[in-house]
Amino acid sequence: MAIVPGLVKGLGVTLSTLVRTVTKGSNTVQYPHEKEAPPVRARGVIALHQDNCTSCMLCSRSCPDWCIYIEAHKELAPPRREGGKPRQVNKLDRFDIDYALCMYCGICVEVCPFDALFWSPEYEYSEPRISDLLHDKTKLSEWMETVPEAPALEAGAEKKK
Amino acid sequence: MSALAIEIPYWGQSLLRVLGGLVAVLLPAGTIVYVFLFKMMSFMQSRLGPMEAGPYGSLQLVAEVGKWLQKEDIVPTNADRRIFRMAPIVVLVSTFLLVAVVPFGPDAWFTDFETGIFYALAVSSVSVLGILMAGWASANKYSLLGGLRAAGQLIAYELPMVLAVVGVVIQAGTMNLQQIVVAQNSGSIFGFDGLGNPYVLTQFVGFLVFMVAMQAELSQAPFDMPIAESELVSGYMTEYSGFRFLIFFIGEFATAGVFAMIASTLFLGGWGLPFAWFGWDSVDSVANWMNVAGPVIVVTKMMAVTFLVMWVRFSSPRLREDQLQRFAWKVLIPLSLANIMVTAVFKVVA
Amino acid sequence: MTALDDAVLGDRQRLSYIASQAADARLNVELETEGMTLNIGPQHPATHGTLRIIARLDGEQVVWAEPSCGYMHRGYEKLTEVRTYPQVTTLVNRIDWLGSFANEVPFILAAEKLMGVEAPPRAQWIRTILFELSRVANVSLFLGDLGVQLGAITPVFLAFRDREYVLNLIESATGGRFHPNFDRIGGLKDDLPAGWIAETKQVMRKMRNFCDEIESLLFGNEIFQSRTRGIGVIPRDVAMQYGLSGANLRASGVDWDLRRDQDSPMAWNKVSWKVHTHPDGDSFARCWVRLQETREATLIVDQLLDGIPSGPVMAKVPKIIKVPEGEAWVSTENPLGEMGYYVVSRGDIGPFRVKIRSASFNNISIVPWALRGVYVPDIITILASLYFILGDIDR
């Protein structure tokens, strides 16, 4: 048996935690009053940059639980050059993400070839009704304001082209 | 109560005693739950505990009680309904019976028994009956195991508790709790009377044994096998909900409070301050204001004792049932018997 | 005769029934007492999930016990057949949800093996770091949970407090606290954010401090020792027969760790560390080995952080991943034990068939053997020390 019995040592651990909590404050945060900022990369909510979306359906198809709904129609847009032929573009009618189904895997953001989807670390969008978790394209576009700059990389990382 | 210089008729005294009893049981229970269960435990785990209800969450308990009272009173289909309903009340009644003998001041006592401590130890066992009733009547296997464990444990730890008290009784020469308090405060250790003679110093082994046995009687960790939430879900309380669970809950912490009061009466000098400080020589010469200061002193000492109980509770894992029995019979009982021997020898020699 | 034939033919129900009958017969001969069947679970605080243990009790002593699993079966092996390779990664995160990054790695390694791709060294190092971080997060929660199972309430809060630092690290690197989905075929999704290495070193110091705290709060405690020492002893040969892996096997004195014993592209063999074993094979040994492994993991992370090579984190892989025809088996030493994936590909964008070998499922197969003759409180000790995650059992 050790010189100091283990029971007494255990009492010491709890007492020192007690003293630390009283003097230095607790490790918890009183949530609605103070909030911790989530990391920049945190996958909170997906934001949609509507102008970039060509409704190519890649995100919708690569979603593991198929929670992205896209509908679009073709429209003629004015030509890029003077006197050219009018371009045919896809106009978004509907872009919904059902956050009740979403697994927050981020595959849609990754596959998007036109940078139309972004992660935002916002997390406070719980709803009393499950149907309200279906965010439509206006709501998804509103999240764009909260999208942060991508963080700088650690030393030794290769710059992305 | 007569020494407050007011003549109170008998019915008035009875009413006062009932009210006083309610206060003496419920107030410490509430304080213990808030200070230790809500706050101290949280601090020991680097968190703050309840903060929203009232300043620093002090009204949390009121909110909890409100919640419990609203809940449905569920009785399982196969349960023995009458016994199931009675069980929590039996447990709580034993606490009320227990507080009757605790002295709070030179004249502030509920009853002044000649054999007070004997009565207290006897009455404290009544709660076993309630727990057994709850365990059996719930018609639940976990409850049954919990109830049986509780019975085995409480009976096993009754004995070292009695033996630890015997040392005090021998030293004080009385079983009257009031006189035990007086004996401690007017006593002296080898002629030095600046501290009186609180038996925690001279009966240190007895105090240790009493504290361990008390921990077991209150079924607090490391002796919480009757509840053992990771094994038996909630032991004998598994099937209880709402109001009846609340009674068990109050009973648990009220008993903790009352036992802590008895421990402070037996070992820490109870309501008194060392009589030498004020030049008092017997209980009759104690100033009247002690009737008011006494309860405060008792509650302070009770909090100190409960702090120890809860501190151990929050930092130790639980023993196994057979290890608990072995500890009681092979360590505590021989230790307290030896303590009695030594005390008796000193008593005769000195 | 027919009853026995049925049993041999694998009718598990019948086998269980015969065993309980035999147990009852033994009971009645000795004491003329009536046994009691106690269903521990599927909803029970000690099973942290939905495991059900059917225990036949004589008083508080277990005569016969059997785990019954499948209450949380989510059909992963079937789900993977209708998912593409990137989608499978996000699914397998959820198998052992406490150390989820470690679940991705063997699957990705198996797919890389089939494709003949090798991730660049920097990616392998970061993978290894995150793998060990998820081990720290997983096992530190075990150390806290152990206290709760044995009746001490404080350790679990300390564990949650300090695990939070590790989860924050995982989140700031990968974006997901619980389900990182960071591993890709051919490398990683992204590089580490700036400042991550310094922060990780600080957290590793905190985790070592946490290990010390738990050691003095629990492991040194006489009550804890009396509850775990000599309880649920699994001898070396029995442990190997039942196919235990991970800390459960090492606690029985078998010096076997896939991180060291297996040729793997990961960076474990680039740093020096020690495999901890314990000769006793009891519950205390299992807990002790896990405690030491947590410490060792923090040291591995520290060393790896110092030597991360620079370069890209992604090899050249096509945008749409098609894995050539073939079969591959890769297993790694996950927090719970050996976890492996047998991937069969028919040259499609998704696997044709995936067989998941998860550690917990094999680890709890020893439960009927280990629980014979113990007391009810020891059931909890043994289950806690065997350490399983329900998602890892039922998948």
GROMACS .gro file of C-alpha atoms in nm, chain C:
model
  395
  512MET     CA    1  -3.069  -3.634  -2.939
  513THR     CA    2  -3.267  -3.423  -3.180
  514ALA     CA    3  -3.246  -3.129  -2.948
  515LEU     CA    4  -2.870  -3.156  -2.945
  516ASP     CA    5  -2.862  -3.191  -3.323
  517ASP     CA    6  -3.060  -2.874  -3.358
  518ALA     CA    7  -2.823  -2.699  -3.128
  519VAL     CA    8  -2.520  -2.812  -3.318
  520LEU     CA    9  -2.686  -2.699  -3.636
  521GLY     CA   10  -2.665  -2.351  -3.500
  522ASP     CA   11  -3.011  -2.288  -3.362
  523ARG     CA   12  -2.895  -2.029  -3.119
  524GLN     CA   13  -3.229  -1.987  -2.950
  525ARG     CA   14  -3.246  -2.354  -2.871
  526LEU     CA   15  -2.891  -2.361  -2.750
  527SER     CA   16  -2.964  -2.077  -2.513
  528TYR     CA   17  -3.272  -2.255  -2.388
  529ILE     CA   18  -3.084  -2.577  -2.318
  530ALA     CA   19  -2.812  -2.386  -2.142
  531SER     CA   20  -3.060  -2.211  -1.917
  532GLN     CA   21  -3.234  -2.539  -1.842
  533ALA     CA   22  -2.905  -2.697  -1.750
  534ALA     CA   23  -2.822  -2.399  -1.535
  535ASP     CA   24  -3.154  -2.430  -1.356
  536ALA     CA   25  -3.098  -2.799  -1.299
  537ARG     CA   26  -2.764  -2.723  -1.141
  538LEU     CA   27  -2.927  -2.462  -0.921
  539ASN     CA   28  -3.200  -2.686  -0.801
  540VAL     CA   29  -2.967  -2.972  -0.711
  541GLU     CA   30  -2.749  -2.758  -0.493
  542LEU     CA   31  -2.983  -2.535  -0.298
  543GLU     CA   32  -3.337  -2.611  -0.405
  544THR     CA   33  -3.375  -2.245  -0.489
  545GLU     CA   34  -3.558  -2.095  -0.777
  546GLY     CA   35  -3.352  -1.904  -1.028
  547MET     CA   36  -3.446  -1.566  -1.166
  548THR     CA   37  -3.395  -1.443  -1.521
  549LEU     CA   38  -3.284  -1.085  -1.528
  550ASN     CA   39  -3.292  -0.897  -1.854
  551ILE     CA   40  -3.022  -0.636  -1.832
  552GLY     CA   41  -3.116  -0.406  -2.113
  553PRO     CA   42  -3.195  -0.327  -2.389
  554GLN     CA   43  -3.266  -0.008  -2.199
  555HIS     CA   44  -3.037  -0.010  -1.902
  556PRO     CA   45  -2.796   0.255  -1.780
  557ALA     CA   46  -2.501   0.017  -1.783
  558THR     CA   47  -2.520  -0.092  -2.142
  559HIS     CA   48  -2.475   0.261  -2.284
  560GLY     CA   49  -2.687   0.177  -2.582
  561THR     CA   50  -2.917  -0.108  -2.652
  562LEU     CA   51  -2.733  -0.423  -2.564
  563ARG     CA   52  -2.936  -0.681  -2.383
  564ILE     CA   53  -2.781  -0.933  -2.148
  565ILE     CA   54  -3.001  -1.222  -2.048
  566ALA     CA   55  -2.873  -1.336  -1.714
  567ARG     CA   56  -2.995  -1.630  -1.512
  568LEU     CA   57  -2.941  -1.545  -1.149
  569ASP     CA   58  -2.915  -1.746  -0.832
  570GLY     CA   59  -2.953  -1.474  -0.574
  571GLU     CA   60  -2.701  -1.222  -0.698
  572GLN     CA   61  -2.482  -1.478  -0.868
  573VAL     CA   62  -2.493  -1.529  -1.242
  574VAL     CA   63  -2.540  -1.890  -1.345
  575TRP     CA   64  -2.557  -1.829  -1.714
  576ALA     CA   65  -2.557  -1.518  -1.926
  577GLU     CA   66  -2.581  -1.437  -2.288
  578PRO     CA   67  -2.565  -1.109  -2.477
  579SER     CA   68  -2.837  -1.044  -2.728
  580CYS     CA   69  -2.747  -0.782  -2.980
  581GLY     CA   70  -2.902  -0.635  -3.289
  582TYR     CA   71  -3.135  -0.381  -3.130
  583MET     CA   72  -2.953  -0.105  -3.312
  584HIS     CA   73  -2.875  -0.283  -3.636
  585ARG     CA   74  -2.855  -0.023  -3.911
  586GLY     CA   75  -2.755  -0.250  -4.196
  587TYR     CA   76  -2.427  -0.085  -4.288
  588GLU     CA   77  -2.297  -0.368  -4.500
  589LYS     CA   78  -2.607  -0.353  -4.715
  590LEU     CA   79  -2.615   0.028  -4.726
  591THR     CA   80  -2.263   0.042  -4.861
  592GLU     CA   81  -2.373  -0.157  -5.166
  593VAL     CA   82  -2.590   0.130  -5.288
  594ARG     CA   83  -2.346   0.411  -5.209
  595THR     CA   84  -2.047   0.544  -5.396
  596TYR     CA   85  -1.703   0.531  -5.235
  597PRO     CA   86  -1.706   0.891  -5.105
  598GLN     CA   87  -2.052   0.832  -4.963
  599VAL     CA   88  -1.942   0.520  -4.777
  600THR     CA   89  -1.685   0.724  -4.585
  601THR     CA   90  -1.954   0.937  -4.431
  602LEU     CA   91  -2.152   0.627  -4.338
  603VAL     CA   92  -1.873   0.434  -4.170
  604ASN     CA   93  -1.806   0.736  -3.949
  605ARG     CA   94  -2.109   0.631  -3.755
  606ILE     CA   95  -2.000   0.279  -3.667
  607ASP     CA   96  -1.789   0.354  -3.362
  608TRP     CA   97  -1.917   0.703  -3.302
  609LEU     CA   98  -1.664   0.794  -3.036
  610GLY     CA   99  -1.359   0.740  -3.251
  611SER     CA  100  -1.514   0.804  -3.586
  612PHE     CA  101  -1.208   0.913  -3.783
  613ALA     CA  102  -1.049   0.578  -3.709
  614ASN     CA  103  -1.339   0.406  -3.886
  615GLU     CA  104  -1.270   0.580  -4.213
  616VAL     CA  105  -0.906   0.490  -4.233
  617PRO     CA  106  -0.918   0.113  -4.294
  618PHE     CA  107  -1.191   0.154  -4.555
  619ILE     CA  108  -0.998   0.421  -4.741
  620LEU     CA  109  -0.681   0.216  -4.718
  621ALA     CA  110  -0.863  -0.084  -4.864
  622ALA     CA  111  -0.998   0.124  -5.151
  623GLU     CA  112  -0.654   0.275  -5.212
  624LYS     CA  113  -0.507  -0.073  -5.216
  625LEU     CA  114  -0.753  -0.177  -5.485
  626MET     CA  115  -0.688   0.132  -5.692
  627GLY     CA  116  -0.313   0.113  -5.648
  628VAL     CA  117  -0.301   0.472  -5.521
  629GLU     CA  118  -0.080   0.580  -5.237
  630ALA     CA  119  -0.153   0.894  -5.042
  631PRO     CA  120   0.138   1.141  -5.018
  632PRO     CA  121   0.346   1.124  -4.698
  633ARG     CA  122   0.203   1.444  -4.549
  634ALA     CA  123  -0.147   1.301  -4.580
  635GLN     CA  124  -0.037   0.978  -4.413
  636TRP     CA  125   0.110   1.167  -4.118
  637ILE     CA  126  -0.195   1.383  -4.069
  638ARG     CA  127  -0.412   1.073  -4.098
  639THR     CA  128  -0.212   0.905  -3.827
  640ILE     CA  129  -0.235   1.212  -3.604
  641LEU     CA  130  -0.611   1.232  -3.642
  642PHE     CA  131  -0.635   0.856  -3.591
  643GLU     CA  132  -0.452   0.883  -3.261
  644LEU     CA  133  -0.656   1.189  -3.163
  645SER     CA  134  -0.974   0.991  -3.210
  646ARG     CA  135  -0.820   0.718  -2.998
  647VAL     CA  136  -0.755   0.972  -2.724
  648ALA     CA  137  -1.110   1.106  -2.751
  649ASN     CA  138  -1.257   0.758  -2.746
  650VAL     CA  139  -1.055   0.605  -2.465
  651SER     CA  140  -1.070   0.914  -2.244
  652LEU     CA  141  -1.445   0.879  -2.246
  653PHE     CA  142  -1.402   0.514  -2.154
  654LEU     CA  143  -1.192   0.616  -1.855
  655GLY     CA  144  -1.466   0.849  -1.736
  656ASP     CA  145  -1.746   0.608  -1.810
  657LEU     CA  146  -1.563   0.342  -1.613
  658GLY     CA  147  -1.614   0.556  -1.305
  659VAL     CA  148  -1.987   0.582  -1.363
  660GLN     CA  149  -2.021   0.209  -1.411
  661LEU     CA  150  -1.849   0.154  -1.080
  662GLY     CA  151  -2.049   0.423  -0.903
  663ALA     CA  152  -1.815   0.722  -0.906
  664ILE     CA  153  -1.979   1.022  -1.068
  665THR     CA  154  -1.695   1.268  -1.099
  666PRO     CA  155  -1.458   1.100  -1.350
  667VAL     CA  156  -1.710   1.113  -1.632
  668PHE     CA  157  -1.738   1.490  -1.607
  669LEU     CA  158  -1.363   1.527  -1.605
  670ALA     CA  159  -1.353   1.305  -1.911
  671PHE     CA  160  -1.616   1.509  -2.092
  672ARG     CA  161  -1.432   1.826  -1.997
  673ASP     CA  162  -1.101   1.717  -2.143
  674ARG     CA  163  -1.239   1.523  -2.438
  675GLU     CA  164  -1.391   1.852  -2.548
  676TYR     CA  165  -1.043   1.990  -2.622
  677VAL     CA  166  -0.969   1.695  -2.847
  678LEU     CA  167  -1.303   1.724  -3.023
  679ASN     CA  168  -1.240   2.094  -3.079
  680LEU     CA  169  -0.912   2.004  -3.244
  681ILE     CA  170  -1.078   1.748  -3.467
  682GLU     CA  171  -1.347   1.999  -3.552
  683SER     CA  172  -1.111   2.281  -3.637
  684ALA     CA  173  -0.914   2.052  -3.866
  685THR     CA  174  -1.191   1.854  -4.028
  686GLY     CA  175  -1.510   2.054  -3.976
  687GLY     CA  176  -1.696   1.778  -3.796
  688ARG     CA  177  -1.677   1.711  -3.426
  689PHE     CA  178  -1.811   1.360  -3.430
  690HIS     CA  179  -1.821   1.266  -3.794
  691PRO     CA  180  -1.516   1.417  -3.959
  692ASN     CA  181  -1.554   1.263  -4.309
  693PHE     CA  182  -1.208   1.397  -4.380
  694ASP     CA  183  -1.035   1.100  -4.533
  695ARG     CA  184  -1.043   1.066  -4.909
  696ILE     CA  185  -0.919   0.802  -5.146
  697GLY     CA  186  -0.572   0.926  -5.229
  698GLY     CA  187  -0.525   1.161  -4.937
  699LEU     CA  188  -0.717   1.407  -4.728
  700LYS     CA  189  -0.988   1.661  -4.797
  701ASP     CA  190  -0.778   1.954  -4.686
  702ASP     CA  191  -0.460   2.052  -4.510
  703LEU     CA  192  -0.440   2.156  -4.147
  704PRO     CA  193  -0.538   2.513  -4.057
  705ALA     CA  194  -0.263   2.743  -3.932
  706GLY     CA  195  -0.185   2.724  -3.562
  707TRP     CA  196  -0.326   2.376  -3.528
  708ILE     CA  197   0.003   2.208  -3.442
  709ALA     CA  198   0.082   2.438  -3.151
  710GLU     CA  199  -0.268   2.401  -3.016
  711THR     CA  200  -0.256   2.024  -3.043
  712LYS     CA  201   0.065   2.010  -2.844
  713GLN     CA  202  -0.100   2.207  -2.567
  714VAL     CA  203  -0.403   1.981  -2.565
  715MET     CA  204  -0.185   1.671  -2.552
  716ARG     CA  205  -0.026   1.810  -2.237
  717LYS     CA  206  -0.376   1.858  -2.094
  718MET     CA  207  -0.469   1.501  -2.184
  719ARG     CA  208  -0.164   1.363  -2.007
  720ASN     CA  209  -0.265   1.569  -1.708
  721PHE     CA  210  -0.614   1.420  -1.735
  722CYS     CA  211  -0.464   1.071  -1.736
  723ASP     CA  212  -0.278   1.155  -1.415
  724GLU     CA  213  -0.597   1.286  -1.260
  725ILE     CA  214  -0.791   0.975  -1.351
  726GLU     CA  215  -0.510   0.761  -1.225
  727SER     CA  216  -0.518   0.918  -0.882
  728LEU     CA  217  -0.897   0.950  -0.873
  729LEU     CA  218  -0.977   0.599  -0.988
  730PHE     CA  219  -0.686   0.366  -1.045
  731GLY     CA  220  -0.517   0.435  -0.715
  732ASN     CA  221  -0.842   0.408  -0.527
  733GLU     CA  222  -0.855   0.100  -0.305
  734ILE     CA  223  -1.226   0.053  -0.368
  735PHE     CA  224  -1.171   0.063  -0.743
  736GLN     CA  225  -0.893  -0.189  -0.715
  737SER     CA  226  -1.097  -0.423  -0.502
  738ARG     CA  227  -1.380  -0.396  -0.754
  739THR     CA  228  -1.165  -0.474  -1.057
  740ARG     CA  229  -0.866  -0.683  -0.954
  741GLY     CA  230  -0.924  -1.052  -1.008
  742ILE     CA  231  -1.268  -0.985  -1.160
  743GLY     CA  232  -1.343  -1.130  -1.500
  744VAL     CA  233  -1.004  -1.287  -1.554
  745ILE     CA  234  -0.956  -1.388  -1.917
  746PRO     CA  235  -0.650  -1.607  -1.960
  747ARG     CA  236  -0.424  -1.566  -2.260
  748ASP     CA  237  -0.539  -1.872  -2.454
  749VAL     CA  238  -0.910  -1.807  -2.395
  750ALA     CA  239  -0.871  -1.448  -2.511
  751MET     CA  240  -0.710  -1.571  -2.831
  752GLN     CA  241  -0.973  -1.841  -2.884
  753TYR     CA  242  -1.254  -1.591  -2.861
  754GLY     CA  243  -1.084  -1.358  -3.104
  755LEU     CA  244  -1.048  -1.063  -2.872
  756SER     CA  245  -0.846  -0.775  -3.000
  757GLY     CA  246  -0.716  -0.443  -2.891
  758ALA     CA  247  -0.660  -0.359  -2.527
  759ASN     CA  248  -0.867  -0.658  -2.415
  760LEU     CA  249  -0.617  -0.891  -2.577
  761ARG     CA  250  -0.311  -0.699  -2.461
  762ALA     CA  251  -0.443  -0.703  -2.106
  763SER     CA  252  -0.431  -1.081  -2.121
  764GLY     CA  253  -0.061  -1.066  -2.189
  765VAL     CA  254  -0.063  -1.103  -2.566
  766ASP     CA  255   0.182  -0.859  -2.720
  767TRP     CA  256  -0.014  -0.786  -3.035
  768ASP     CA  257  -0.072  -0.447  -3.186
  769LEU     CA  258  -0.156  -0.403  -3.553
  770ARG     CA  259  -0.006  -0.057  -3.556
  771ARG     CA  260   0.334  -0.212  -3.499
  772ASP     CA  261   0.296  -0.566  -3.632
  773GLN     CA  262   0.149  -0.485  -3.968
  774ASP     CA  263   0.300  -0.322  -4.269
  775SER     CA  264   0.090  -0.013  -4.314
  776PRO     CA  265   0.131   0.305  -4.516
  777MET     CA  266   0.041   0.503  -4.205
  778ALA     CA  267   0.313   0.677  -4.006
  779TRP     CA  268   0.318   0.467  -3.689
  780ASN     CA  269   0.647   0.299  -3.773
  781LYS     CA  270   0.812   0.638  -3.822
  782VAL     CA  271   0.806   0.722  -3.452
  783SER     CA  272   0.907   0.530  -3.142
  784TRP     CA  273   0.645   0.416  -2.898
  785LYS     CA  274   0.566   0.124  -2.678
  786VAL     CA  275   0.294  -0.141  -2.674
  787HIS     CA  276   0.163  -0.186  -2.322
  788THR     CA  277   0.060  -0.530  -2.203
  789HIS     CA  278  -0.049  -0.658  -1.867
  790PRO     CA  279  -0.010  -1.017  -1.752
  791ASP     CA  280  -0.321  -1.040  -1.529
  792GLY     CA  281  -0.607  -1.043  -1.778
  793ASP     CA  282  -0.857  -0.910  -1.523
  794SER     CA  283  -1.075  -0.600  -1.542
  795PHE     CA  284  -0.810  -0.386  -1.381
  796ALA     CA  285  -0.556  -0.493  -1.641
  797ARG     CA  286  -0.790  -0.398  -1.924
  798CYS     CA  287  -0.854  -0.054  -1.777
  799TRP     CA  288  -0.487  -0.003  -1.700
  800VAL     CA  289  -0.378  -0.094  -2.051
  801ARG     CA  290  -0.627   0.157  -2.192
  802LEU     CA  291  -0.502   0.430  -1.960
  803GLN     CA  292  -0.144   0.367  -2.070
  804GLU     CA  293  -0.249   0.360  -2.434
  805THR     CA  294  -0.410   0.700  -2.401
  806ARG     CA  295  -0.083   0.836  -2.264
  807GLU     CA  296   0.113   0.662  -2.535
  808ALA     CA  297  -0.122   0.802  -2.802
  809THR     CA  298  -0.059   1.157  -2.682
  810LEU     CA  299   0.313   1.091  -2.706
  811ILE     CA  300   0.274   0.949  -3.058
  812VAL     CA  301   0.084   1.262  -3.160
  813ASP     CA  302   0.354   1.484  -3.012
  814GLN     CA  303   0.628   1.306  -3.205
  815LEU     CA  304   0.429   1.304  -3.528
  816LEU     CA  305   0.358   1.675  -3.500
  817ASP     CA  306   0.729   1.746  -3.488
  818GLY     CA  307   0.800   1.556  -3.805
  819ILE     CA  308   0.518   1.628  -4.045
  820PRO     CA  309   0.673   1.633  -4.393
  821SER     CA  310   0.570   1.913  -4.625
  822GLY     CA  311   0.402   1.859  -4.957
  823PRO     CA  312   0.057   1.796  -5.099
  824VAL     CA  313  -0.214   1.611  -4.907
  825MET     CA  314  -0.384   1.461  -5.209
  826ALA     CA  315  -0.253   1.224  -5.469
  827LYS     CA  316  -0.368   1.239  -5.828
  828VAL     CA  317  -0.703   1.061  -5.843
  829PRO     CA  318  -0.981   1.096  -6.098
  830LYS     CA  319  -1.276   1.314  -6.006
  831ILE     CA  320  -1.521   1.028  -6.032
  832ILE     CA  321  -1.375   0.738  -5.844
  833LYS     CA  322  -1.407   0.397  -6.004
  834VAL     CA  323  -1.232   0.120  -5.821
  835PRO     CA  324  -1.100  -0.160  -6.044
  836GLU     CA  325  -1.224  -0.513  -5.999
  837GLY     CA  326  -1.073  -0.697  -5.709
  838GLU     CA  327  -1.090  -0.775  -5.341
  839ALA     CA  328  -0.893  -0.624  -5.056
  840TRP     CA  329  -0.878  -0.664  -4.681
  841VAL     CA  330  -0.731  -0.395  -4.459
  842SER     CA  331  -0.755  -0.376  -4.084
  843THR     CA  332  -0.612  -0.131  -3.835
  844GLU     CA  333  -0.576  -0.111  -3.461
  845ASN     CA  334  -0.876   0.105  -3.375
  846PRO     CA  335  -0.951   0.239  -3.028
  847LEU     CA  336  -1.171  -0.063  -2.959
  848GLY     CA  337  -0.952  -0.324  -3.122
  849GLU     CA  338  -0.897  -0.464  -3.467
  850MET     CA  339  -1.130  -0.312  -3.721
  851GLY     CA  340  -1.117  -0.417  -4.081
  852TYR     CA  341  -1.301  -0.392  -4.409
  853TYR     CA  342  -1.315  -0.658  -4.677
  854VAL     CA  343  -1.402  -0.466  -4.990
  855VAL     CA  344  -1.517  -0.646  -5.304
  856SER     CA  345  -1.526  -0.430  -5.613
  857ARG     CA  346  -1.673  -0.503  -5.954
  858GLY     CA  347  -1.520  -0.198  -6.113
  859ASP     CA  348  -1.811   0.027  -6.025
  860ILE     CA  349  -1.837   0.367  -5.857
  861GLY     CA  350  -1.955   0.191  -5.543
  862PRO     CA  351  -1.838  -0.125  -5.369
  863PHE     CA  352  -2.010  -0.451  -5.464
  864ARG     CA  353  -1.989  -0.587  -5.112
  865VAL     CA  354  -1.824  -0.473  -4.791
  866LYS     CA  355  -1.771  -0.695  -4.493
  867ILE     CA  356  -1.704  -0.499  -4.177
  868ARG     CA  357  -1.510  -0.662  -3.900
  869SER     CA  358  -1.572  -0.445  -3.598
  870ALA     CA  359  -1.386  -0.495  -3.276
  871SER     CA  360  -1.673  -0.477  -3.030
  872PHE     CA  361  -1.876  -0.753  -3.189
  873ASN     CA  362  -1.593  -0.999  -3.138
  874ASN     CA  363  -1.508  -0.859  -2.799
  875ILE     CA  364  -1.852  -0.919  -2.653
  876SER     CA  365  -1.855  -1.276  -2.780
  877ILE     CA  366  -1.661  -1.360  -2.466
  878VAL     CA  367  -1.936  -1.226  -2.240
  879PRO     CA  368  -2.110  -1.563  -2.176
  880TRP     CA  369  -1.776  -1.714  -2.083
  881ALA     CA  370  -1.661  -1.424  -1.868
  882LEU     CA  371  -1.989  -1.376  -1.682
  883ARG     CA  372  -2.030  -1.727  -1.551
  884GLY     CA  373  -2.039  -1.737  -1.173
  885VAL     CA  374  -1.987  -1.366  -1.111
  886TYR     CA  375  -2.207  -1.135  -0.904
  887VAL     CA  376  -2.446  -0.880  -1.051
  888PRO     CA  377  -2.218  -0.583  -0.975
  889ASP     CA  378  -1.934  -0.768  -1.148
  890ILE     CA  379  -2.140  -0.801  -1.464
  891ILE     CA  380  -2.118  -0.427  -1.489
  892THR     CA  381  -1.748  -0.419  -1.411
  893ILE     CA  382  -1.672  -0.680  -1.674
  894LEU     CA  383  -1.892  -0.520  -1.938
  895ALA     CA  384  -1.740  -0.181  -1.867
  896SER     CA  385  -1.386  -0.312  -1.883
  897LEU     CA  386  -1.448  -0.504  -2.206
  898TYR     CA  387  -1.552  -0.166  -2.348
  899PHE     CA  388  -1.784  -0.186  -2.642
  900ILE     CA  389  -1.968   0.075  -2.842
  901LEU     CA  390  -2.314  -0.035  -2.943
  902GLY     CA  391  -2.280   0.103  -3.293
  903ASP     CA  392  -1.969  -0.103  -3.328
  904ILE     CA  393  -2.151  -0.422  -3.225
  905ASP     CA  394  -2.467  -0.388  -3.426
  906ARG     CA  395  -2.341  -0.178  -3.716
   0.00000   0.00000   0.00000
